[in-house]
mmCIF file of C-alpha atoms and ligand atoms in Angstrom:
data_model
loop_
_atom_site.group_PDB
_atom_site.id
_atom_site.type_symbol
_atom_site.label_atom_id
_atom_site.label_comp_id
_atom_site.label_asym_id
_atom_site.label_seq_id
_atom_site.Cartn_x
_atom_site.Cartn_y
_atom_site.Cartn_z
ATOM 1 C CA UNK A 11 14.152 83.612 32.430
ATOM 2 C CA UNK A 12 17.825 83.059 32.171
ATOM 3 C CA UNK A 13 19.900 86.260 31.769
ATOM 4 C CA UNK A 14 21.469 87.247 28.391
ATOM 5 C CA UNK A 15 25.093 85.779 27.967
ATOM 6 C CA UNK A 16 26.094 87.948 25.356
ATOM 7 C CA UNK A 17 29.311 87.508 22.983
ATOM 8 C CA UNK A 18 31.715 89.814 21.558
ATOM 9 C CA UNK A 19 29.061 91.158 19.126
ATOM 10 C CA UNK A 20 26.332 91.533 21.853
ATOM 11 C CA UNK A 21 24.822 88.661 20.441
ATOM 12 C CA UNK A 22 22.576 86.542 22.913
ATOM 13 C CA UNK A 23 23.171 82.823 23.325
ATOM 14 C CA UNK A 24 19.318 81.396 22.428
ATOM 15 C CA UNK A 25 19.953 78.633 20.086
ATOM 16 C CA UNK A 26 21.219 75.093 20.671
ATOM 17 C CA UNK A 27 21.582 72.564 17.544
ATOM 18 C CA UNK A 28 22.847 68.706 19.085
ATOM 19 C CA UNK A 29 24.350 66.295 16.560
ATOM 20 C CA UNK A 30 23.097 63.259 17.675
ATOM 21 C CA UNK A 31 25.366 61.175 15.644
ATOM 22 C CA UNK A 32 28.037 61.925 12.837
ATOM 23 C CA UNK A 33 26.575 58.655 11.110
ATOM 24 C CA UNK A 34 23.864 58.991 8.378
ATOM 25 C CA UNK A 35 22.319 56.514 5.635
ATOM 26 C CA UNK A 36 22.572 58.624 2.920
ATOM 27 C CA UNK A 37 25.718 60.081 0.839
ATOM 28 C CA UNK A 38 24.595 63.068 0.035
ATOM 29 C CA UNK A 39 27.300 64.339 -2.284
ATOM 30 C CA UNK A 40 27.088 68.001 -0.812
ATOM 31 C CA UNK A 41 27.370 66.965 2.579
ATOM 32 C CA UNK A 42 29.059 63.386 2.809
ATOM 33 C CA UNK A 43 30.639 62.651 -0.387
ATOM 34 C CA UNK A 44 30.982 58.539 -1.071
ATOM 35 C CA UNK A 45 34.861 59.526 -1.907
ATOM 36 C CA UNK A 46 35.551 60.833 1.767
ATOM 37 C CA UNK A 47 32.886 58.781 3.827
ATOM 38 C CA UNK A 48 33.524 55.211 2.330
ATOM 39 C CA UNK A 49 34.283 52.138 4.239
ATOM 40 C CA UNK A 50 37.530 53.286 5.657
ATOM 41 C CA UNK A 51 35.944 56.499 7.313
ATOM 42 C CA UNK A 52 36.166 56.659 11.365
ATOM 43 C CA UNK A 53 32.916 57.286 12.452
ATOM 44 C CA UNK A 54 32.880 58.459 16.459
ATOM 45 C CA UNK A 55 32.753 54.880 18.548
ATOM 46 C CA UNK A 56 29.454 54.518 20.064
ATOM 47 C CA UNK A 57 31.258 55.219 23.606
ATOM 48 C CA UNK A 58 32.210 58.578 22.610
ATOM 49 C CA UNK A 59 29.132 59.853 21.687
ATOM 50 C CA UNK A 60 26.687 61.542 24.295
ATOM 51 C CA UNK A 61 24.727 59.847 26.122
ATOM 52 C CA UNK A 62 20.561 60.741 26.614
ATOM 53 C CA UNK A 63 21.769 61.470 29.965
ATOM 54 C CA UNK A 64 25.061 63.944 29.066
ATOM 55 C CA UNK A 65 22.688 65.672 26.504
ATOM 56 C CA UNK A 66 20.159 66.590 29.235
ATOM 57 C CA UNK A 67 22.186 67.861 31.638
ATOM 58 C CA UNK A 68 24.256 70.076 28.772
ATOM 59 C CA UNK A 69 20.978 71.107 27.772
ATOM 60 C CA UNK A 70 20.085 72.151 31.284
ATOM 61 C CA UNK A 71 23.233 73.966 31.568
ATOM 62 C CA UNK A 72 22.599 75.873 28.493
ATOM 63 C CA UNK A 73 19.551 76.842 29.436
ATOM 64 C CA UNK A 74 21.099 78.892 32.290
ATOM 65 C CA UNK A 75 22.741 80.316 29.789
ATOM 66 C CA UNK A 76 19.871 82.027 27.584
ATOM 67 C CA UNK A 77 19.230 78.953 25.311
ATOM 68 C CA UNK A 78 15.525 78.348 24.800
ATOM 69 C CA UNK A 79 15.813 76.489 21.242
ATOM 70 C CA UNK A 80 16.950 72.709 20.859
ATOM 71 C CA UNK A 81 17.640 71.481 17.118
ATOM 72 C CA UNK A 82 18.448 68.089 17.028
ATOM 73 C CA UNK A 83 20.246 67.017 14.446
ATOM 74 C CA UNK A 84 23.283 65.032 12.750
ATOM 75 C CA UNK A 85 24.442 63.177 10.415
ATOM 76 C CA UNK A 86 21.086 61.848 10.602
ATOM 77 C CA UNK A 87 19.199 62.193 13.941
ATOM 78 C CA UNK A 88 16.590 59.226 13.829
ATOM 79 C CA UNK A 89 19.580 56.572 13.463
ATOM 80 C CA UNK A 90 19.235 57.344 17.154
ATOM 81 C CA UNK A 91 16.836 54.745 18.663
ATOM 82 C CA UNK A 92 14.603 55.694 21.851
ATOM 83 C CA UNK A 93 14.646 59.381 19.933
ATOM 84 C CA UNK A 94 10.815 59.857 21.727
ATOM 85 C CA UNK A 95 12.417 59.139 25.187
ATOM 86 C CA UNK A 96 15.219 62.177 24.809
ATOM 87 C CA UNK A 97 12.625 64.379 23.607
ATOM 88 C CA UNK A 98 10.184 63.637 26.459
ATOM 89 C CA UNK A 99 12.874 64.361 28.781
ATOM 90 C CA UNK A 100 14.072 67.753 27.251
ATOM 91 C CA UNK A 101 10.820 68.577 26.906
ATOM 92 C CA UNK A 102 10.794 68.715 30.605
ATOM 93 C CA UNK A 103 13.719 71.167 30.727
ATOM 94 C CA UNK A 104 11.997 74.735 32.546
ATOM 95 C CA UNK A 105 12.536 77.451 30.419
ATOM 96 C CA UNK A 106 13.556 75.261 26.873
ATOM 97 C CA UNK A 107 10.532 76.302 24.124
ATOM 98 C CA UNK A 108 11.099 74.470 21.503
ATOM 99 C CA UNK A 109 12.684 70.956 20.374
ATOM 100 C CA UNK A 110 13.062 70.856 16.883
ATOM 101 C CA UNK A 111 14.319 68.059 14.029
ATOM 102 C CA UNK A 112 16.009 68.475 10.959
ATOM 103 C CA UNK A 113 15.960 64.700 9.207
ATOM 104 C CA UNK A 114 16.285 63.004 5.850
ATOM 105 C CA UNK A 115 13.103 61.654 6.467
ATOM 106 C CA UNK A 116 14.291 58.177 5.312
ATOM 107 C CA UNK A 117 13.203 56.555 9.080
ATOM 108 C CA UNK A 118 10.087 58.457 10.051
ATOM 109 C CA UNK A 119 7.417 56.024 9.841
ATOM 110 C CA UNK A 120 3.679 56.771 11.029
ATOM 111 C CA UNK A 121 4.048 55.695 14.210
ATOM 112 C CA UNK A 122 7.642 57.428 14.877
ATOM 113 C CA UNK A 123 5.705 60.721 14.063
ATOM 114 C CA UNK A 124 3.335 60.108 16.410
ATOM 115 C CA UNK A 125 5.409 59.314 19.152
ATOM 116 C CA UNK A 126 7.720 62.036 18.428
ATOM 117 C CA UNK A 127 4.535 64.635 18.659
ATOM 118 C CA UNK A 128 3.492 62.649 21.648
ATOM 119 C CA UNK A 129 6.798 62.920 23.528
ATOM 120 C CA UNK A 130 6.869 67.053 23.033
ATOM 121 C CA UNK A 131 9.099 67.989 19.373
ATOM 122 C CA UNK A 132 7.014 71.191 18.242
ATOM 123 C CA UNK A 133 7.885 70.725 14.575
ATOM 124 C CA UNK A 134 10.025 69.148 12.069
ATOM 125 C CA UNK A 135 12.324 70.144 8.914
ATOM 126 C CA UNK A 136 12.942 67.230 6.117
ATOM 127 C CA UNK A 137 15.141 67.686 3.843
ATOM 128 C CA UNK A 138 14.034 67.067 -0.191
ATOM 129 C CA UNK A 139 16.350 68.144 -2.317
ATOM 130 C CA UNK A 140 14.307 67.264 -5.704
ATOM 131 C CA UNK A 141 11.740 65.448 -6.527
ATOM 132 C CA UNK A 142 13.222 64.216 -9.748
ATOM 133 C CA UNK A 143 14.023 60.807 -8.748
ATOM 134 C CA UNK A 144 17.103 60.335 -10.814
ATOM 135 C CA UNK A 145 18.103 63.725 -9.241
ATOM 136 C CA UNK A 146 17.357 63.144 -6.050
ATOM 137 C CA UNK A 147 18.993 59.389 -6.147
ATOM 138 C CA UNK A 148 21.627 60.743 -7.526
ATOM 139 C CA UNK A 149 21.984 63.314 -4.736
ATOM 140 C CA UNK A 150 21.424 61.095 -1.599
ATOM 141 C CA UNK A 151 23.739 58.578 -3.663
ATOM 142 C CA UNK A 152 21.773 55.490 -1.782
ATOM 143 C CA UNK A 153 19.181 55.073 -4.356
ATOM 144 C CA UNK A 154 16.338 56.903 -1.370
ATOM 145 C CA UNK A 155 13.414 57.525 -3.686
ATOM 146 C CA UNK A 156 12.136 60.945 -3.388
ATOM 147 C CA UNK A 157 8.350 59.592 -2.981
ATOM 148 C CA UNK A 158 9.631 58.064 -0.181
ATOM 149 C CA UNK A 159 10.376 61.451 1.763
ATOM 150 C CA UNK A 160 7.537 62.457 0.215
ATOM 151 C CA UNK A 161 5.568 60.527 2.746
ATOM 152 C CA UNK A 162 7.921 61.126 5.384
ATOM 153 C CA UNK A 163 6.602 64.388 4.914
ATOM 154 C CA UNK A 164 2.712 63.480 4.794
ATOM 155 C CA UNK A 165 3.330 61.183 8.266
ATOM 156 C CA UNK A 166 4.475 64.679 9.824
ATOM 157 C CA UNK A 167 1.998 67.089 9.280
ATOM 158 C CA UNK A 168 -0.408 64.291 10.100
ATOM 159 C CA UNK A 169 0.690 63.535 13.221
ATOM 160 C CA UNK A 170 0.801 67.739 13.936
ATOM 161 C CA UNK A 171 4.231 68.632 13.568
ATOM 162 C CA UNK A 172 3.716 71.289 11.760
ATOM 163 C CA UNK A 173 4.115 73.719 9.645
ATOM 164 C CA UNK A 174 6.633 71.192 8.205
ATOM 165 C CA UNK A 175 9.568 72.868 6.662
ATOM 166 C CA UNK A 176 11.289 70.980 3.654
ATOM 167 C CA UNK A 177 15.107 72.060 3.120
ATOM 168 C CA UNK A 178 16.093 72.096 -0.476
ATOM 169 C CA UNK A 179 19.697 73.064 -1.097
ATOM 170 C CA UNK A 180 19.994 74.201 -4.592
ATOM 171 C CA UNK A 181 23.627 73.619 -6.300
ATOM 172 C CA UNK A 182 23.796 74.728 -9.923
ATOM 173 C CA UNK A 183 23.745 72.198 -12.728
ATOM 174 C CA UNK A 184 22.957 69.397 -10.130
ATOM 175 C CA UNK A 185 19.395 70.347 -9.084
ATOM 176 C CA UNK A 186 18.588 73.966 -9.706
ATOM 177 C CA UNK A 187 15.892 72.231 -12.455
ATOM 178 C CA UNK A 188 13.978 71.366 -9.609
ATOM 179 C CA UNK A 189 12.684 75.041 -8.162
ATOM 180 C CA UNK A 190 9.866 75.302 -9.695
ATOM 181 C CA UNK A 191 9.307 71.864 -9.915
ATOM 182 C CA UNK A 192 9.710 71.996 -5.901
ATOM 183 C CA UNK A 193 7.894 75.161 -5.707
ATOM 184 C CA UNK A 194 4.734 74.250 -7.335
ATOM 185 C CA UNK A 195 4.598 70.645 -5.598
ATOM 186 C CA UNK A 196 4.774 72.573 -1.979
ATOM 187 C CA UNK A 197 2.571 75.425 -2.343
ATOM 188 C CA UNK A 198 -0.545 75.186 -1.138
ATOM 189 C CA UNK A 199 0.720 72.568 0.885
ATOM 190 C CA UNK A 200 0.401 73.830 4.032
ATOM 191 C CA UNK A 201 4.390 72.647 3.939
ATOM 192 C CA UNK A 202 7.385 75.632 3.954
ATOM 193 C CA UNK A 203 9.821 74.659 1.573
ATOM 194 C CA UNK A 204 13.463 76.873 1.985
ATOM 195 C CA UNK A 205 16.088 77.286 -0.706
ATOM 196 C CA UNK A 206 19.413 77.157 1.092
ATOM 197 C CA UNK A 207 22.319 78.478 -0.752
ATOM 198 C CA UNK A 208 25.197 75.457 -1.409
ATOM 199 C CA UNK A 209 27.735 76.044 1.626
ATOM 200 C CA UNK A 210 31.528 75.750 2.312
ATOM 201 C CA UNK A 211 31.210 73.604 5.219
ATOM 202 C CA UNK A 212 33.597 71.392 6.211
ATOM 203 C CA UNK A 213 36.869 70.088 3.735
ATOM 204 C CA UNK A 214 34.602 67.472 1.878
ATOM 205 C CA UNK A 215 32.367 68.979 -0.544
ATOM 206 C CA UNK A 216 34.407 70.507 -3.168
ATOM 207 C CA UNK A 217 32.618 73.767 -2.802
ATOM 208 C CA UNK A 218 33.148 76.420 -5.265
ATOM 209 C CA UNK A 219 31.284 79.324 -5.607
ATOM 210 C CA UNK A 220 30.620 78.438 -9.175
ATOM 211 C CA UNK A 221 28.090 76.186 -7.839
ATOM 212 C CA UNK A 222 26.016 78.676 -5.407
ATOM 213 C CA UNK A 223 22.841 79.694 -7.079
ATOM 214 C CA UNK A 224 21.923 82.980 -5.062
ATOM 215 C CA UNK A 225 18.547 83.311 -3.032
ATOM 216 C CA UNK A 226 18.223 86.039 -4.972
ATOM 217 C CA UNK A 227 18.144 84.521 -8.471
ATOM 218 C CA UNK A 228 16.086 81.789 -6.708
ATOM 219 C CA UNK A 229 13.573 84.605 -5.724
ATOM 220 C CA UNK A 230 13.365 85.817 -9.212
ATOM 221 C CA UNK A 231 12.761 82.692 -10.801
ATOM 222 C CA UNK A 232 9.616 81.997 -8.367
ATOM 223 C CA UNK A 233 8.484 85.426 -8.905
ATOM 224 C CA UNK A 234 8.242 85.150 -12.409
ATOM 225 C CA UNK A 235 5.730 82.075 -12.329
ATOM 226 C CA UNK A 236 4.231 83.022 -8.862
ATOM 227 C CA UNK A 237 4.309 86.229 -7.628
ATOM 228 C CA UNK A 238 5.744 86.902 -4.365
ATOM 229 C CA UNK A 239 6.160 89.578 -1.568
ATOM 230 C CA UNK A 240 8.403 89.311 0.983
ATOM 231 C CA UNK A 241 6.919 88.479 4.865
ATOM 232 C CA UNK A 242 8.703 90.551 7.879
ATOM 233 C CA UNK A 243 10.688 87.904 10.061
ATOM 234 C CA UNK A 244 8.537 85.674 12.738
ATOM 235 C CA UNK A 245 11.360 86.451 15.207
ATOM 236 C CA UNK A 246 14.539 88.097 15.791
ATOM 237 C CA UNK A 247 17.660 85.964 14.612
ATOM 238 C CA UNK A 248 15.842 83.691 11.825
ATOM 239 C CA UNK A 249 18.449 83.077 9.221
ATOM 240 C CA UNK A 250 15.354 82.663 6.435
ATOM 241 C CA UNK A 251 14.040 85.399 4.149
ATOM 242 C CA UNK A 252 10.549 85.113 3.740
ATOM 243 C CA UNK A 253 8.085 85.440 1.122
ATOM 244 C CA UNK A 254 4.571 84.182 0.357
ATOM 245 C CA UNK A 255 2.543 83.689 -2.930
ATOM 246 C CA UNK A 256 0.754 86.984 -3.872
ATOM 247 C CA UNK A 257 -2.018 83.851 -4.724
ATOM 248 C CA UNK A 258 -2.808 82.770 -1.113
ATOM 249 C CA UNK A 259 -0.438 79.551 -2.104
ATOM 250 C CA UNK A 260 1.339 80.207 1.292
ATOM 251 C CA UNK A 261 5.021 80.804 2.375
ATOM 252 C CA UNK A 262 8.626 79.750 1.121
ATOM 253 C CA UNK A 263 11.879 80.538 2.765
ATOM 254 C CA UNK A 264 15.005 81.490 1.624
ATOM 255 C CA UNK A 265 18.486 80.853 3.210
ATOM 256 C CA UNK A 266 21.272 83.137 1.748
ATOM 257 C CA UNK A 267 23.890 82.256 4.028
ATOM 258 C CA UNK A 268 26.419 82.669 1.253
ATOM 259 C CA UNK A 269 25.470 85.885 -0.549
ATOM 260 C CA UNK A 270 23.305 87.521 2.578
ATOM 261 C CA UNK A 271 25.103 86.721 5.660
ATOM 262 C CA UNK A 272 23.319 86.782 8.750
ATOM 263 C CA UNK A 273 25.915 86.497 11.268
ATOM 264 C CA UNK A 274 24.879 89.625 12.691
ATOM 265 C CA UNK A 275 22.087 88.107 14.420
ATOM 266 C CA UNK A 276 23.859 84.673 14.941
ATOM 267 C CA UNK A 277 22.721 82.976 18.140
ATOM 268 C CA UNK A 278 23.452 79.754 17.613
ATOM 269 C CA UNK A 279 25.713 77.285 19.300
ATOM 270 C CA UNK A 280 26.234 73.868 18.109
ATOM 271 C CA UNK A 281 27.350 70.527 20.022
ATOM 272 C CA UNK A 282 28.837 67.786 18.691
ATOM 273 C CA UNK A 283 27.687 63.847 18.708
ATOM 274 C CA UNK A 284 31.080 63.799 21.111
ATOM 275 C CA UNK A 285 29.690 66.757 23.528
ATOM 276 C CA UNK A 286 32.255 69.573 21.525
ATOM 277 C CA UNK A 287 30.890 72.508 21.624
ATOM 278 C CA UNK A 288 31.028 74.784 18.397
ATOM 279 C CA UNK A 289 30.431 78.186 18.113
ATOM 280 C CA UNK A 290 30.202 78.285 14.389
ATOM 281 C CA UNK A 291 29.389 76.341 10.925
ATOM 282 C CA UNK A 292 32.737 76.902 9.768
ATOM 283 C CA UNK A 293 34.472 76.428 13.529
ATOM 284 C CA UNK A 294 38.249 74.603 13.025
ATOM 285 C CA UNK A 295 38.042 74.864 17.183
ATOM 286 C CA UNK A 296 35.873 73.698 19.742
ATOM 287 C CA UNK A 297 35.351 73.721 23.678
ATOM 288 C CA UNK A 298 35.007 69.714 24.994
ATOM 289 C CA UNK A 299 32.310 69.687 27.547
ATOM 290 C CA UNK A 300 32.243 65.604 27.510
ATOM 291 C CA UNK A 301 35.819 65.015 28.529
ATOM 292 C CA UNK A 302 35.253 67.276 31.930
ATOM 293 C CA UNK A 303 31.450 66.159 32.367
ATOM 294 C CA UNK A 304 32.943 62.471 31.988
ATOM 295 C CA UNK A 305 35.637 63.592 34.288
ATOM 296 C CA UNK A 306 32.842 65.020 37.196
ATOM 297 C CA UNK A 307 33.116 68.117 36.853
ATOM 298 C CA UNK A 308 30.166 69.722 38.281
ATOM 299 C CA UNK A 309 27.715 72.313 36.232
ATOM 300 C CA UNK A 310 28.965 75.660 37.897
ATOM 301 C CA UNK A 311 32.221 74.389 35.799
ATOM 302 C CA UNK A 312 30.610 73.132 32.777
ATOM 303 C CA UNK A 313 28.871 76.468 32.734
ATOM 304 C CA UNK A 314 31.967 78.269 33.544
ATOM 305 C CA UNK A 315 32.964 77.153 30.319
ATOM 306 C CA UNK A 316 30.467 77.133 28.027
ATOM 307 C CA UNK A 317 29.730 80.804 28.900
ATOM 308 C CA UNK A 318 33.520 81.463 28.734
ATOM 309 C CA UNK A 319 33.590 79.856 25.449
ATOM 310 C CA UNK A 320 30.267 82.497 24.344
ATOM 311 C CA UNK A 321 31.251 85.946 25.836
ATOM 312 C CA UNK A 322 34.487 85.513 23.848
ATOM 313 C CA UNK A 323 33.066 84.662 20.650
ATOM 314 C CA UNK A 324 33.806 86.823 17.404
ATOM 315 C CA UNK A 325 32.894 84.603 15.034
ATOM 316 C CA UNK A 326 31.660 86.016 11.443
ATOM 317 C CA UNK A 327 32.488 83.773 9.023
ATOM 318 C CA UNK A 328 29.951 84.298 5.982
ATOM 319 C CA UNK A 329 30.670 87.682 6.311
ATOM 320 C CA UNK A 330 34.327 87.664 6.604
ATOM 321 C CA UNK A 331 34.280 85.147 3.766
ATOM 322 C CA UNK A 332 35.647 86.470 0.621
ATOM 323 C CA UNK A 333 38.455 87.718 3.014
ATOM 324 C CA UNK A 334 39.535 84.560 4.686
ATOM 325 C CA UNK A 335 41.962 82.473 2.810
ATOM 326 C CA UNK A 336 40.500 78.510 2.708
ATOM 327 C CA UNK A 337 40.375 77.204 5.799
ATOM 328 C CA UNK A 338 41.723 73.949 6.435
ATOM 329 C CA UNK A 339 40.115 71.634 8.853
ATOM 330 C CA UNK A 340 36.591 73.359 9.028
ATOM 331 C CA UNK A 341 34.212 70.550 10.749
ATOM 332 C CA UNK A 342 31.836 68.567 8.834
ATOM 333 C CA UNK A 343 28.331 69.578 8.416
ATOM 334 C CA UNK A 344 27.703 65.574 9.370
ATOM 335 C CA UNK A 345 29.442 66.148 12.778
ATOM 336 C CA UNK A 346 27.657 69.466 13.564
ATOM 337 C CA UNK A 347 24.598 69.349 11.824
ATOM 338 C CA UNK A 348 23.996 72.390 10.210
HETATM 339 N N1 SAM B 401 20.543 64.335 7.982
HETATM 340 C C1 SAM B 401 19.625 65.356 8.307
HETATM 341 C C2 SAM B 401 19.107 66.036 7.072
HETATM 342 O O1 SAM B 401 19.696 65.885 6.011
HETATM 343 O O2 SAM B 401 18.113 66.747 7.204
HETATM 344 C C3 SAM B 401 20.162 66.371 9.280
HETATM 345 C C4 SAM B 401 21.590 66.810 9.133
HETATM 346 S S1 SAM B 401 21.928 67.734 7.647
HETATM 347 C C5 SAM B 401 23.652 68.062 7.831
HETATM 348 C C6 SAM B 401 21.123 69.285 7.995
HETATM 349 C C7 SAM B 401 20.836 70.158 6.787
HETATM 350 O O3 SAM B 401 22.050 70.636 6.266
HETATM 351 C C8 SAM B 401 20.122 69.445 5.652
HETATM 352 O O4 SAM B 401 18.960 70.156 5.289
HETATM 353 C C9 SAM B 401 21.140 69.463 4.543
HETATM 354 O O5 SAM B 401 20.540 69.508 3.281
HETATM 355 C C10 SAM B 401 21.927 70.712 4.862
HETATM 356 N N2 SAM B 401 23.263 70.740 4.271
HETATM 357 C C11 SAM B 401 24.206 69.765 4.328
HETATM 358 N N3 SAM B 401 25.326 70.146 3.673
HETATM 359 C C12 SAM B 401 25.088 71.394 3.199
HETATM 360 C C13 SAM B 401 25.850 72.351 2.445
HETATM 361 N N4 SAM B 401 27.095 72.095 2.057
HETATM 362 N N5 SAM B 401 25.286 73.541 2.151
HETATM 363 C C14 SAM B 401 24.030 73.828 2.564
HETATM 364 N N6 SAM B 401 23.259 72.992 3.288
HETATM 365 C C15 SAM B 401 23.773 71.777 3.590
HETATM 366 FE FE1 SF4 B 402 23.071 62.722 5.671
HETATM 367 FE FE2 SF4 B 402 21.741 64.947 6.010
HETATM 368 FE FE3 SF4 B 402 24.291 65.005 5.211
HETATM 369 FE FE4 SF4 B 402 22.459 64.116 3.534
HETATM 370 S S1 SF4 B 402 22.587 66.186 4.351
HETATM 371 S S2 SF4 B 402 24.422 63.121 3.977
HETATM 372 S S3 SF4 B 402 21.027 63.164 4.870
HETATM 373 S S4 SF4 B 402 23.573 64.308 7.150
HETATM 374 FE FE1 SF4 B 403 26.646 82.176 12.662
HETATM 375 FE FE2 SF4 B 403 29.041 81.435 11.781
HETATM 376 FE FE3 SF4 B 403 26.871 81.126 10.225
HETATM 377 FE FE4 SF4 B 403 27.849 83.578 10.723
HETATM 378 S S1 SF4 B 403 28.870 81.962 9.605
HETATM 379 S S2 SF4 B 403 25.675 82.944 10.777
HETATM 380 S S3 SF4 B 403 28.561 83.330 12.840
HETATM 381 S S4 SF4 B 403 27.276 80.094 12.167
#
């Protein structure tokens, strides 16, 4: 086992999320409003994105470094092609327990699921933000049809990546209809769906806390219908609140990164489609790893920096929030991924 590279806070690097591209097919308006990502947007140029090859080996590196979770993620991961070949090779990777997805779902076919399972991801998240068409076309802002992810979701947890998790993020007046809508369609399911509070990330989004509907409130409004009591965490560090139906109808998750920070137990560090490394959501700065890698450095050095970059982290955001005044220049949730 790798030893513990701790940061400022004592907390232990464990957590990797990769961005395989800063691209994605949707608009979500949260996340990559239409206004700021239209035609005259500069996406990364394919040569300045990471290569299968750069993402193993910064993988490997990271893994000397206490890492033992990989999230990939985007913009939207499975605009990747040969996704099944990465994953087969980081699932090689001694000491690396997990590879994980977060998608839109729009591009998992039957097949894709199967290969994916097949080449070593343990699970999958989709993302499902209603199931309201017009709400949920009017979200993605590409006309995806909800029924559509729907069997995104049904191609997953047949081909065993599972429990699948389905991501809602609730923004008030926009889809906040949709909880118990969301709620009822998912439990019994076998599925977890999580409520994630509306985020500042990035400069994009227009976020204003007017918007945030608290986990809390979400919690309450289950409750009422469905009882629930809250589940203990599954491990040290998750960033979701538990609960499960007092009926046997199984488990939800709540994400309160807005009013419940959980930087306190924040062991996450994120890498860019263009191999920056980021040591949180709302980072304005980053470490390049590509540029030297590119440039031969060998991995003592790429480690040398990475773990430089970690053991001098004091990041807090979420709970310095209210404090900070707004922060220019924060990165996009497209380029990091969440
Ligand atoms: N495209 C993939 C997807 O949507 O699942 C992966 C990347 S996306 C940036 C990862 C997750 O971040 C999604 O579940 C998305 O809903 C969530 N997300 C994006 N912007 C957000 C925001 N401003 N606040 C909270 N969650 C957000
Ligand atoms: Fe794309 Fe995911 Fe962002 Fe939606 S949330 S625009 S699907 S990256
Ligand atoms: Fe981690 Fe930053 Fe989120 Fe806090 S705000 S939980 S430090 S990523």
């Amino acid at each position: 086992m790798a030893s513990a590279v701790l940061d400022l806070r004592s907390r232990p690097l464990k957590d990797l999320r990769i961005s395989l591209t800063d691209r994605c097919n949707f608009r979500c308006t949260y996340c990559m409003p239409r206004s700021v990502f239209g035609p005259g947007y500069q996406f990364l140029t394919p040569s300045s994105v990471m290569s299968f090859d750069e993402i193993v080996r910064l993988v490997q590196i990271s893994q000397g470094l206490g890492v033992e979770n990989i999230r990939l993620t985007g913009g939207e991961p499975l605009l990747r092609t040969g996704l099944d070949h990465l994953i087969n090779r980081l699932s090689q990777v001694k000491g690396i327990r997990q590879i994980l997805l977060t998608t839109n779902g729009s591009r998992l076919t039957q097949p894709l699921a199967k290969r994916l399972k097949e080449s070593g991801l343990t699970r999958v998240t989709i993302s499902l933000d209603a199931l309201d068409e017009e709400t949920f076309k009017s979200i993605n802002d590409v006309g995806f049809s909800s029924q559509g992810v729907l069997q995104a979701i049904d191609y997953a947890a047949e081909a065993g990546l599972t429990p699948v998790k389905i991501n809602m993020v609730v923004k008030k007046n926009v889809n906040a209809d949709q909880i118990l809508t969301m709620a009822d369609r998912f439990r019994h399911s076998g599925h977890i769906l999580r409520f994630i509070e509306f985020m500042d990330v990035g400069n994009s989004n227009r976020w204003s806390y007017q918007d945030v509907v608290s986990g809390q409130s979400i919690v309450e409004t289950i409750h009422e219908k469905w009882p629930l009591k809250p589940l203990a965490p599954s491990r040290p560090g998750e960033v979701a609140r538990r609960y499960q139906y007092a009926d046997g109808g199984g488990e939800i998750g709540i994400i309160s990164s807005v009013s419940q920070p959980f930087c306190t137990s924040c062991t996450r560090a994120r890498l860019s489609a263009e191999g920056k490394l980021y040591l949180c959501l709302f980072a304005n700065q980053s470490v390049d790893l590509l540029t030297p890698l590119r440039q031969g450095a060998d991995d003592q050095e790429l480690a040398f920096l990475w773990r430089t970059a970690w053991t001098t982290r004091d990041d807090q955001y979420s709970l310095d929030r209210a404090a900070i005044p707004v922060m220019r220049n924060k990165v996009e949730m497209s380029h990091i991924g969440g």
